[in-house]
mmCIF file of C-alpha atoms in Angstrom:
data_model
loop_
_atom_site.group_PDB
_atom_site.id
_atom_site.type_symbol
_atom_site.label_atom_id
_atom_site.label_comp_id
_atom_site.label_asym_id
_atom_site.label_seq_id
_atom_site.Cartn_x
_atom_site.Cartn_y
_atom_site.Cartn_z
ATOM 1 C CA UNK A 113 100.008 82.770 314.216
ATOM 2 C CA UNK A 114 102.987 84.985 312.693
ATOM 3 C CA UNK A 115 105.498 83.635 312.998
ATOM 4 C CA UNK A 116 106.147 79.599 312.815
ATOM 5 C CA UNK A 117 109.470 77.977 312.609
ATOM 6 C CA UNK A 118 108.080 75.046 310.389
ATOM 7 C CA UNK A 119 106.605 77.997 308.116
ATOM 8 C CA UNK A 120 109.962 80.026 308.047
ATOM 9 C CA UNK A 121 112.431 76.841 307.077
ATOM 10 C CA UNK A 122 110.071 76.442 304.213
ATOM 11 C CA UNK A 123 110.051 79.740 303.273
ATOM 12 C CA UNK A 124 113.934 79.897 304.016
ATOM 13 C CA UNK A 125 114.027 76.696 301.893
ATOM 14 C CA UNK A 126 111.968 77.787 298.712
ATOM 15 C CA UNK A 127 114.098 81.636 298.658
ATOM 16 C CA UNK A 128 117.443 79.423 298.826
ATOM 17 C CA UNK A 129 115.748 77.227 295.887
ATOM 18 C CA UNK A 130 115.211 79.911 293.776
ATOM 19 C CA UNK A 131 118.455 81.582 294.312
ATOM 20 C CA UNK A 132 120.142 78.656 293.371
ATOM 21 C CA UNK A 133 118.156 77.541 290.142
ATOM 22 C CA UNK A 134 118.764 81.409 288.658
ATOM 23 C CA UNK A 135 122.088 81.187 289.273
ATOM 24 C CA UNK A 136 122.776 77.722 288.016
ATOM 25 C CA UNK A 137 120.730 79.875 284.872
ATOM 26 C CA UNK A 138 122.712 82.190 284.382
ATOM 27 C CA UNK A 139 125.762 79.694 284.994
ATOM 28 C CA UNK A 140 124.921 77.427 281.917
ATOM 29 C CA UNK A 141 123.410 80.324 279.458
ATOM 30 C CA UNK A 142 126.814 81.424 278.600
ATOM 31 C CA UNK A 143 127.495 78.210 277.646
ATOM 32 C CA UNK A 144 124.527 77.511 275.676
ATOM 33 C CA UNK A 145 125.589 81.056 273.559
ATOM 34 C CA UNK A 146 128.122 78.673 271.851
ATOM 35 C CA UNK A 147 125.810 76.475 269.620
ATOM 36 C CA UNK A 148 123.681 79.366 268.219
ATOM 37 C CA UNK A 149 125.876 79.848 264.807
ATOM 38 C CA UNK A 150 124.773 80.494 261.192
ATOM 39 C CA UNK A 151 126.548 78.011 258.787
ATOM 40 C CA UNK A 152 128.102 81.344 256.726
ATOM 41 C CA UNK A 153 130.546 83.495 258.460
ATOM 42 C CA UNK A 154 130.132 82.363 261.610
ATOM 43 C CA UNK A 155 131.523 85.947 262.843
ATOM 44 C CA UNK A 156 130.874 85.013 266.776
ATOM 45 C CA UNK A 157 131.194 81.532 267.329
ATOM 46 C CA UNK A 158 132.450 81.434 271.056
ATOM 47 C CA UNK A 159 133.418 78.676 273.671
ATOM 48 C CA UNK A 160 134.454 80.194 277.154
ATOM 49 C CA UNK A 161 137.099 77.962 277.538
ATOM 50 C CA UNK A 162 138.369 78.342 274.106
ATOM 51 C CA UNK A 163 137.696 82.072 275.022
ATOM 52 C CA UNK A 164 139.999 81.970 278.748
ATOM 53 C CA UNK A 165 143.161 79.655 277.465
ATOM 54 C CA UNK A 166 143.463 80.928 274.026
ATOM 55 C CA UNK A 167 142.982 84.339 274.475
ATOM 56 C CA UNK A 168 145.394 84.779 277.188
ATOM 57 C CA UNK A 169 148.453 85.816 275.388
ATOM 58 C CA UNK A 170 147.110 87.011 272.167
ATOM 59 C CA UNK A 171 144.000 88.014 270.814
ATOM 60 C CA UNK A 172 142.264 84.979 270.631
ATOM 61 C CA UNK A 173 142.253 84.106 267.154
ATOM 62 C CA UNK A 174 139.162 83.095 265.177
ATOM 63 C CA UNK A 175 138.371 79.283 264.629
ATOM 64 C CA UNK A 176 137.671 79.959 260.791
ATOM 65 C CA UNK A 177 140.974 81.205 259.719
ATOM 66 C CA UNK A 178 142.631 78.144 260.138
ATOM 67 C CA UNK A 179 141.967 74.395 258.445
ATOM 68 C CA UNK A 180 140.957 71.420 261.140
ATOM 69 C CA UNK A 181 144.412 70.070 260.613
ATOM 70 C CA UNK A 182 146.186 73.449 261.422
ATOM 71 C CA UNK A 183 144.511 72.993 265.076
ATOM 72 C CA UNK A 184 144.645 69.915 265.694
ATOM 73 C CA UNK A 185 148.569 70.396 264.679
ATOM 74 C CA UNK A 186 148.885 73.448 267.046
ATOM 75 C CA UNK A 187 146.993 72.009 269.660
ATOM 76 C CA UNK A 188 148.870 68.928 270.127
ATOM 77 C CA UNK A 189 152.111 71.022 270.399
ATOM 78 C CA UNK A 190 150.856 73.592 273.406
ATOM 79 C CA UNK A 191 153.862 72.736 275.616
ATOM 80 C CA UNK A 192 156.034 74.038 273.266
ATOM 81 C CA UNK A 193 154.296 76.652 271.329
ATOM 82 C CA UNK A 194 155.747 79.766 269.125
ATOM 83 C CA UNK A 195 158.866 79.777 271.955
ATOM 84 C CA UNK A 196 156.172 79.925 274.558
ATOM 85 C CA UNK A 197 154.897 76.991 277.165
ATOM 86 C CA UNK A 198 151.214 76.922 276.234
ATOM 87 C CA UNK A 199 150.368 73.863 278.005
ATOM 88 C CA UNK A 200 146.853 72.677 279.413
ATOM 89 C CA UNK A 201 145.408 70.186 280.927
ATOM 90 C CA UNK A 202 143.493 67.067 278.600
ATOM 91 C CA UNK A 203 139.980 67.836 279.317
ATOM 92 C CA UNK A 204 140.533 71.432 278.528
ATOM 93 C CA UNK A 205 142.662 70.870 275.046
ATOM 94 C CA UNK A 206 140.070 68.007 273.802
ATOM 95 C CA UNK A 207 137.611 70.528 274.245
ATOM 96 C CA UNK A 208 139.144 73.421 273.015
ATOM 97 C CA UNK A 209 140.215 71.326 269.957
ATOM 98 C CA UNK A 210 136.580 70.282 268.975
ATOM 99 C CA UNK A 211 135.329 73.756 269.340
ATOM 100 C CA UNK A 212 138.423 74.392 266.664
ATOM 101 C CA UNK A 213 137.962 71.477 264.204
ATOM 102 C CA UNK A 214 133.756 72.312 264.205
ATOM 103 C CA UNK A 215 134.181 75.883 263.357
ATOM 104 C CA UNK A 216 137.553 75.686 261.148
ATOM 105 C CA UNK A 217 138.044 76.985 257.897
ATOM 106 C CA UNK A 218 136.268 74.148 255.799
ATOM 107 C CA UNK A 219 137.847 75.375 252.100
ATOM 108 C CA UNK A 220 139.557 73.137 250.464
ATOM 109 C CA UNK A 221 143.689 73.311 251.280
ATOM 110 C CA UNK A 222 146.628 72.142 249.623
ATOM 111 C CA UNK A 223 146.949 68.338 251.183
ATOM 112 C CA UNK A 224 150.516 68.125 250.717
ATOM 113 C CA UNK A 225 152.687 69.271 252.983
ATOM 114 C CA UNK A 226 152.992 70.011 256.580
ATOM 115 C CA UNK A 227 149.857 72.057 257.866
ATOM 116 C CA UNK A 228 150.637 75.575 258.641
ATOM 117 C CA UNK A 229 150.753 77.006 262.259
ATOM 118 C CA UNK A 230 150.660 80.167 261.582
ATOM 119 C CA UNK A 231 147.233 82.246 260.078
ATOM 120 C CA UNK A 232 149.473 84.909 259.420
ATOM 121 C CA UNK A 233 151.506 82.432 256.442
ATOM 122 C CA UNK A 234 148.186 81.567 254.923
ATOM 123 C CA UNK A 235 147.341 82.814 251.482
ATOM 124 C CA UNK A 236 143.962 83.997 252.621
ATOM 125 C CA UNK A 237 146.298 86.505 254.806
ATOM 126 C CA UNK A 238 148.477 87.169 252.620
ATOM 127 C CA UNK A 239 146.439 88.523 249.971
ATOM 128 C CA UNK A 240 143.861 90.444 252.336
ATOM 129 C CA UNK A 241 147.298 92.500 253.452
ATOM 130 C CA UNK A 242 148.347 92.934 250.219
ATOM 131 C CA UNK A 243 147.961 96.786 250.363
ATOM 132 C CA UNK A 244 149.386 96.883 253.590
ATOM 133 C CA UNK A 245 152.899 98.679 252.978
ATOM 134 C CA UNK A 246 156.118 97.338 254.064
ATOM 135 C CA UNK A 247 157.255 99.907 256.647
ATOM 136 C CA UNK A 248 153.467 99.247 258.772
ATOM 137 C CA UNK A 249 154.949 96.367 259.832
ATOM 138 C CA UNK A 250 157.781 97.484 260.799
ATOM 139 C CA UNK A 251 156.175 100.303 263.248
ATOM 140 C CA UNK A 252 157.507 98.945 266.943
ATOM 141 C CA UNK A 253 153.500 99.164 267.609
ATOM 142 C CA UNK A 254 152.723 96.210 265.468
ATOM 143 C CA UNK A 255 155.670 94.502 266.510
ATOM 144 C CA UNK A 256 154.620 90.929 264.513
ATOM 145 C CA UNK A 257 151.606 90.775 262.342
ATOM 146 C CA UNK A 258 150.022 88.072 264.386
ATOM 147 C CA UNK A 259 149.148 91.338 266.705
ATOM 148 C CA UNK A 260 146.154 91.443 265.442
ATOM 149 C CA UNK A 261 144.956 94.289 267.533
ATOM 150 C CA UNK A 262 147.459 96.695 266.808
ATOM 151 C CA UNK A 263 145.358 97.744 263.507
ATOM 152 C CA UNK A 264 141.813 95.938 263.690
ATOM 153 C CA UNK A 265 140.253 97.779 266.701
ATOM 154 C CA UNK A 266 137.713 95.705 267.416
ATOM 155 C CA UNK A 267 139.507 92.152 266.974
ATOM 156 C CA UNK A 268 138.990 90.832 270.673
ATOM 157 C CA UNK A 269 135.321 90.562 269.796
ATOM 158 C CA UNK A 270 136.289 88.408 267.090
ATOM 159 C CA UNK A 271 135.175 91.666 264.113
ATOM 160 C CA UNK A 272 138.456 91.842 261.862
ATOM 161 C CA UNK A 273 136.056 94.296 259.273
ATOM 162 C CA UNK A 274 138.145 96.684 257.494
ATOM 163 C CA UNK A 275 136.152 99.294 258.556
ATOM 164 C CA UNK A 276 137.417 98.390 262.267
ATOM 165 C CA UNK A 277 140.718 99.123 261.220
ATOM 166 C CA UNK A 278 142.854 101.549 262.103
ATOM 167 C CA UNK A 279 146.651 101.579 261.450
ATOM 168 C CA UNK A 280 149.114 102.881 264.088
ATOM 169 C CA UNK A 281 150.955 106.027 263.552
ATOM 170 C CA UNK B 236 106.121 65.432 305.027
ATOM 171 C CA UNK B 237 106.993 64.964 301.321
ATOM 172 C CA UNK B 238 106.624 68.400 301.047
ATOM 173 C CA UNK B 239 109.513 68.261 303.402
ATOM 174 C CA UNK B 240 111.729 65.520 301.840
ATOM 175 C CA UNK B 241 111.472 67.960 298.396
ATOM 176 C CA UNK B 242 112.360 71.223 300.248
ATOM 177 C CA UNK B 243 115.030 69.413 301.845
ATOM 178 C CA UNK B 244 115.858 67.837 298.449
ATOM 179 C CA UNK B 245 115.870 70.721 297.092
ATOM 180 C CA UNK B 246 118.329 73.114 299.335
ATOM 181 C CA UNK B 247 121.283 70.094 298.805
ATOM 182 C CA UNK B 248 120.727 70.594 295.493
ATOM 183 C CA UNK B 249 120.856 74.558 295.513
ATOM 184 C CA UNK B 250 123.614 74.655 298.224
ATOM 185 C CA UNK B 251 125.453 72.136 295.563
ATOM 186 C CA UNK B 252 125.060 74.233 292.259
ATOM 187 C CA UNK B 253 125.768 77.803 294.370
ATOM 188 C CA UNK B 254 128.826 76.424 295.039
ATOM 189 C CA UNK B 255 129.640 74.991 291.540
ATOM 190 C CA UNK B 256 128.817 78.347 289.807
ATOM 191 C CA UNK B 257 131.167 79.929 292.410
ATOM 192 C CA UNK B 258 133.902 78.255 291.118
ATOM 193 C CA UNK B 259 136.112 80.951 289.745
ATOM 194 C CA UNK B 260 136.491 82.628 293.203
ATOM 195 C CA UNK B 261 136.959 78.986 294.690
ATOM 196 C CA UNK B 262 139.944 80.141 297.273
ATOM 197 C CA UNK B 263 141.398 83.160 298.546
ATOM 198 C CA UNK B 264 144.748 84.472 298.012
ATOM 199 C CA UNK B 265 145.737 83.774 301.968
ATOM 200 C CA UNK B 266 144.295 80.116 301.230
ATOM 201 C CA UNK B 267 146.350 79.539 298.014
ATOM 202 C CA UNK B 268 149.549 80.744 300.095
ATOM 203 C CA UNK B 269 148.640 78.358 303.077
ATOM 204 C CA UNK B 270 148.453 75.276 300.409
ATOM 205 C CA UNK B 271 151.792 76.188 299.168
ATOM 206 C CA UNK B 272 153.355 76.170 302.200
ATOM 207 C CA UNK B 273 151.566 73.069 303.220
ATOM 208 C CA UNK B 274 153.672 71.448 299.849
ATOM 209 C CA UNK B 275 156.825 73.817 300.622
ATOM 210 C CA UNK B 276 157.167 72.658 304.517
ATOM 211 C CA UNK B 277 157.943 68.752 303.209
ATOM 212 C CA UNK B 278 160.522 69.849 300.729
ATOM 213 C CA UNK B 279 163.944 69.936 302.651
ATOM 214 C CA UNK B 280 165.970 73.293 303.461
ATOM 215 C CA UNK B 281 162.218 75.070 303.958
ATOM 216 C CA UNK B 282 163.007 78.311 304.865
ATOM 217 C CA UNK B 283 159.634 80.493 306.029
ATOM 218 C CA UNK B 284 158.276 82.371 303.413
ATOM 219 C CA UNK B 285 159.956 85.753 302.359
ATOM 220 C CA UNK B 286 158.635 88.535 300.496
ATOM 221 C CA UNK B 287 162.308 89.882 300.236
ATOM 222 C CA UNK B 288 163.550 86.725 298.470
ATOM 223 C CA UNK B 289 160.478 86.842 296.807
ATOM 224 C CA UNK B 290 160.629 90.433 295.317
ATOM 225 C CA UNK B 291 164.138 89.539 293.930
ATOM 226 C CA UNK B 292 163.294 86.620 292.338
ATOM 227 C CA UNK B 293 160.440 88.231 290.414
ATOM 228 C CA UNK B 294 162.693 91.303 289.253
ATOM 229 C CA UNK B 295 166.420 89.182 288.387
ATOM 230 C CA UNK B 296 166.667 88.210 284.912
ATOM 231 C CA UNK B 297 166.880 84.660 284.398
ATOM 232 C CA UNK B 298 167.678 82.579 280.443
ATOM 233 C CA UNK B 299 166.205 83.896 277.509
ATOM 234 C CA UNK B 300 166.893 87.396 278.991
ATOM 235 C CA UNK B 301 163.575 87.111 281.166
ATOM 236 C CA UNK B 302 162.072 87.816 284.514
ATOM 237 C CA UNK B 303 158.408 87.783 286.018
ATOM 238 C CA UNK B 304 158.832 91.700 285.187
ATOM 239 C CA UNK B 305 159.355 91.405 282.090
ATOM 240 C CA UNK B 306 155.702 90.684 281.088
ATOM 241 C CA UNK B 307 154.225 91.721 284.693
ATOM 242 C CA UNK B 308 156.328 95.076 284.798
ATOM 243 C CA UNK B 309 158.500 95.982 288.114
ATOM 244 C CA UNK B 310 155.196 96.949 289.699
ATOM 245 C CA UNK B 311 152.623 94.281 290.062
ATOM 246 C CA UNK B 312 149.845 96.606 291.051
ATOM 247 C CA UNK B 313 150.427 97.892 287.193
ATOM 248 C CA UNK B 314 148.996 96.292 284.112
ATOM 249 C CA UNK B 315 151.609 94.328 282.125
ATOM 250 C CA UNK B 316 152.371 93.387 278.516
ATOM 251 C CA UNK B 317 153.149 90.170 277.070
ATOM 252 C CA UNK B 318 156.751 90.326 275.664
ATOM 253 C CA UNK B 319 155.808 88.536 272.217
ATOM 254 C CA UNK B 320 152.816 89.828 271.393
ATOM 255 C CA UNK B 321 152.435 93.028 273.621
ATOM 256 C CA UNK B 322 149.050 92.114 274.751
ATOM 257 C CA UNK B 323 147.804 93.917 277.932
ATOM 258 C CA UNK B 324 147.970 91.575 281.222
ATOM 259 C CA UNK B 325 145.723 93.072 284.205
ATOM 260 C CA UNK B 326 147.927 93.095 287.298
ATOM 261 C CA UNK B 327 148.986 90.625 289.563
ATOM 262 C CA UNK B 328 149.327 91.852 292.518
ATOM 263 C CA UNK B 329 145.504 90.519 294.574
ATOM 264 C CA UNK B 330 145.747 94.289 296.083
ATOM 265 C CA UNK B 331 144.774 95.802 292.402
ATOM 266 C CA UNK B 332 143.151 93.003 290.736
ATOM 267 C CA UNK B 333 141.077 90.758 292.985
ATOM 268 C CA UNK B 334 140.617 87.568 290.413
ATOM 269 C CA UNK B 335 144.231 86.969 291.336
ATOM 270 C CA UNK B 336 145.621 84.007 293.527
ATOM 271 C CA UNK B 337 141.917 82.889 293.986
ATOM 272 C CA UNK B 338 141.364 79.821 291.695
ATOM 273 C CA UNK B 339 144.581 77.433 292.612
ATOM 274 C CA UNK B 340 143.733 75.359 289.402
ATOM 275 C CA UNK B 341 144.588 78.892 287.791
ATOM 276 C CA UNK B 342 147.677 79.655 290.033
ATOM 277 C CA UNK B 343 149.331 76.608 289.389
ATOM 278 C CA UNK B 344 149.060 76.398 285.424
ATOM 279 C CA UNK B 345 150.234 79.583 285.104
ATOM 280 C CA UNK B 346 153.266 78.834 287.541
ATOM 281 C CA UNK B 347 154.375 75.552 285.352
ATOM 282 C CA UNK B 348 154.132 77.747 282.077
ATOM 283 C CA UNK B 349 155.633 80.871 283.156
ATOM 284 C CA UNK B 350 158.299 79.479 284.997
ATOM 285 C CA UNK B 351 159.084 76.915 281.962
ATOM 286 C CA UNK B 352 159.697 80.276 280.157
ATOM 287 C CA UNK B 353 161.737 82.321 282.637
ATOM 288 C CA UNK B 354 163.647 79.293 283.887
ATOM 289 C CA UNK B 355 163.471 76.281 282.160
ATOM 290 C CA UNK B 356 162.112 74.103 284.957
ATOM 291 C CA UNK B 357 159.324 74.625 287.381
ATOM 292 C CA UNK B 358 159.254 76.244 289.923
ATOM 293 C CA UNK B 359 160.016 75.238 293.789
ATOM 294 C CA UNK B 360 157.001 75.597 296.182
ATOM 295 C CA UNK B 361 159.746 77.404 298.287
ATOM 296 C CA UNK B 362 159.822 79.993 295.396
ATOM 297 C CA UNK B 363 156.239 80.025 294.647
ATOM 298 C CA UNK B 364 155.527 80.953 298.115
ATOM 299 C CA UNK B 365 158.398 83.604 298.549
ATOM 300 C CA UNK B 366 156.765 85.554 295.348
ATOM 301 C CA UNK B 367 152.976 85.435 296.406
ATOM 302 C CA UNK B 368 154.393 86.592 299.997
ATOM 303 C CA UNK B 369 156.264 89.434 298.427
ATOM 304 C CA UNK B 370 152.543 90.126 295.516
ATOM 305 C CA UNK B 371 150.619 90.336 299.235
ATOM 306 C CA UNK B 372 152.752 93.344 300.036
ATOM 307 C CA UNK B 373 152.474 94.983 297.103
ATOM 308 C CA UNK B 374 150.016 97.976 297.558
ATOM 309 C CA UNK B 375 148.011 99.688 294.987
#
């Protein structure tokens, strides 16, 4: 016989079951792209959700620029952050701020203190900008050096490389 | 017949995670405007929805010297810029961007912050509803 209802619900059944497995594939892989990092630079650690919220406004800045206690600081301030309401929802921010903390900036930092908010204060910036002159930053098209984008190209890929950079005229 | 029970098994299963990984497009812009209104209609004074009222309120300049416009731009089929830190926002208007108004999780998190910034305070549902009637006029 050709054609058999019993035989076509399976087959309907099975092409349904495999449409839904590969997607629910392809749902999780980007996911799983999080936990392959190398302990060094760690140029691409990612975390989609990390990715969406932080990201939204600004460039989303690197995990490893930043101590664990400069996120954990920022993060439990969102509803009032830099002048801007920032807030999210607990299951988001807990998981945001473990991404953070795991793939922070694990140098040693001066204990004492308040932690700083801002990667732009940090000595680490600081002294990679060094050469940066005075009137760049004024340029309307920077506009604040947390704008990371305005001279490093390439920075929403999470590549701040000096060869990437390109000052605006 | 267990052959059955599995393939039956099976599509709940697949039915369940198509819909999961479909997430992000969870509602329609129409939807999201019909479960405003469904919060709006209980609040007292309900007027209908108006995308006059609407379009005002998105363009008049509220504390801090800000509007909707100022980051989303007088034209919500245009991309924006973020006032502080001049990054690009894709428009807002579902006519030129069709992510928009389709995840209400989304919708109202962005609401809460946005109007915190504009306004100081939330937003009403009356309001929410008059500015997503006036973003489903807005043409490319």
């Amino acid at each position: 016989m050709l054609f058999n209802v019993k035989n076509f619900t399976r087959m309907f059944a099975v092409v349904v079951l495999v449409i839904g497995v590969t997607m629910s594939v392809a749902h999780t892989s980007d996911a799983r792209a999080d936990d392959d990092e190398d302990e060094g630079q760690r140029p691409t650690v990612s975390n989609a959700k990390w990715k969406g919220e932080c990201g939204a406004c600004h460039v989303a800045y690197p995990p490893r620029m930043l101590p664990a206690e400069s996120w954990r600081a920022i993060m439990s301030g969102l509803d009032k952050h830099f002048g801007s309401n920032a807030g999210l929802d607990a299951a988001s921010a807990n998981e945001i701020t473990a991404f953070l903390e795991k793939n922070a900036d694990a140098r040693k930092h001066d204990a004492s203190g308040k932690p700083l908010l801002r990667i732009t204060e940090t000595r680490g910036f600081k002294s990679e900008h060094r050469e940066v002159a005075a009137r760049v930053w004024k340029n309307p098209k920077v506009k604040s050096p947390a704008n990371c984008t305005a001279c490093h190209t390439q920075a929403e890929s999470g590549d701040f490389n000096e060869d990437n950079v390109k000052i605006p005229k | 017949m267990m052959l059955r029970v599995f393939f039956a098994f099976g599509l709940v299963v697949t039915v369940a995670a198509g819909l999961t990984a479909n997430s992000a497009f969870a509602e329609t812009p129409v939807e999201v405007l019909a479960a405003i209104k469904a919060e709006a209609s209980g609040t007292p004074g309900f007027q209908e929805f108006s995308a006059a009222r609407g379009e005002s309120f998105f363009k008049t300049k509220r504390n801090h010297d800000l509007s909707c416009s100022t980051c989303h731009t007088d034209n919500p089929a245009a991309q924006g810029k973020h006032s502080e830190t001049d990054k690009i926002i894709k428009p807002l208007a579902p006519a030129a961007n069709e992510e928009r108004f389709t995840d209400m999780k989304k919708v109202a998190k962005w609401f809460k912050r946005n109007c915190n910034d504009v306004l100081d305070r939330e937003c009403t549902p009356q309001e929410k509803g008059d500015v997503l009637a006036y973003l489903l006029t807005v043409r490319k």
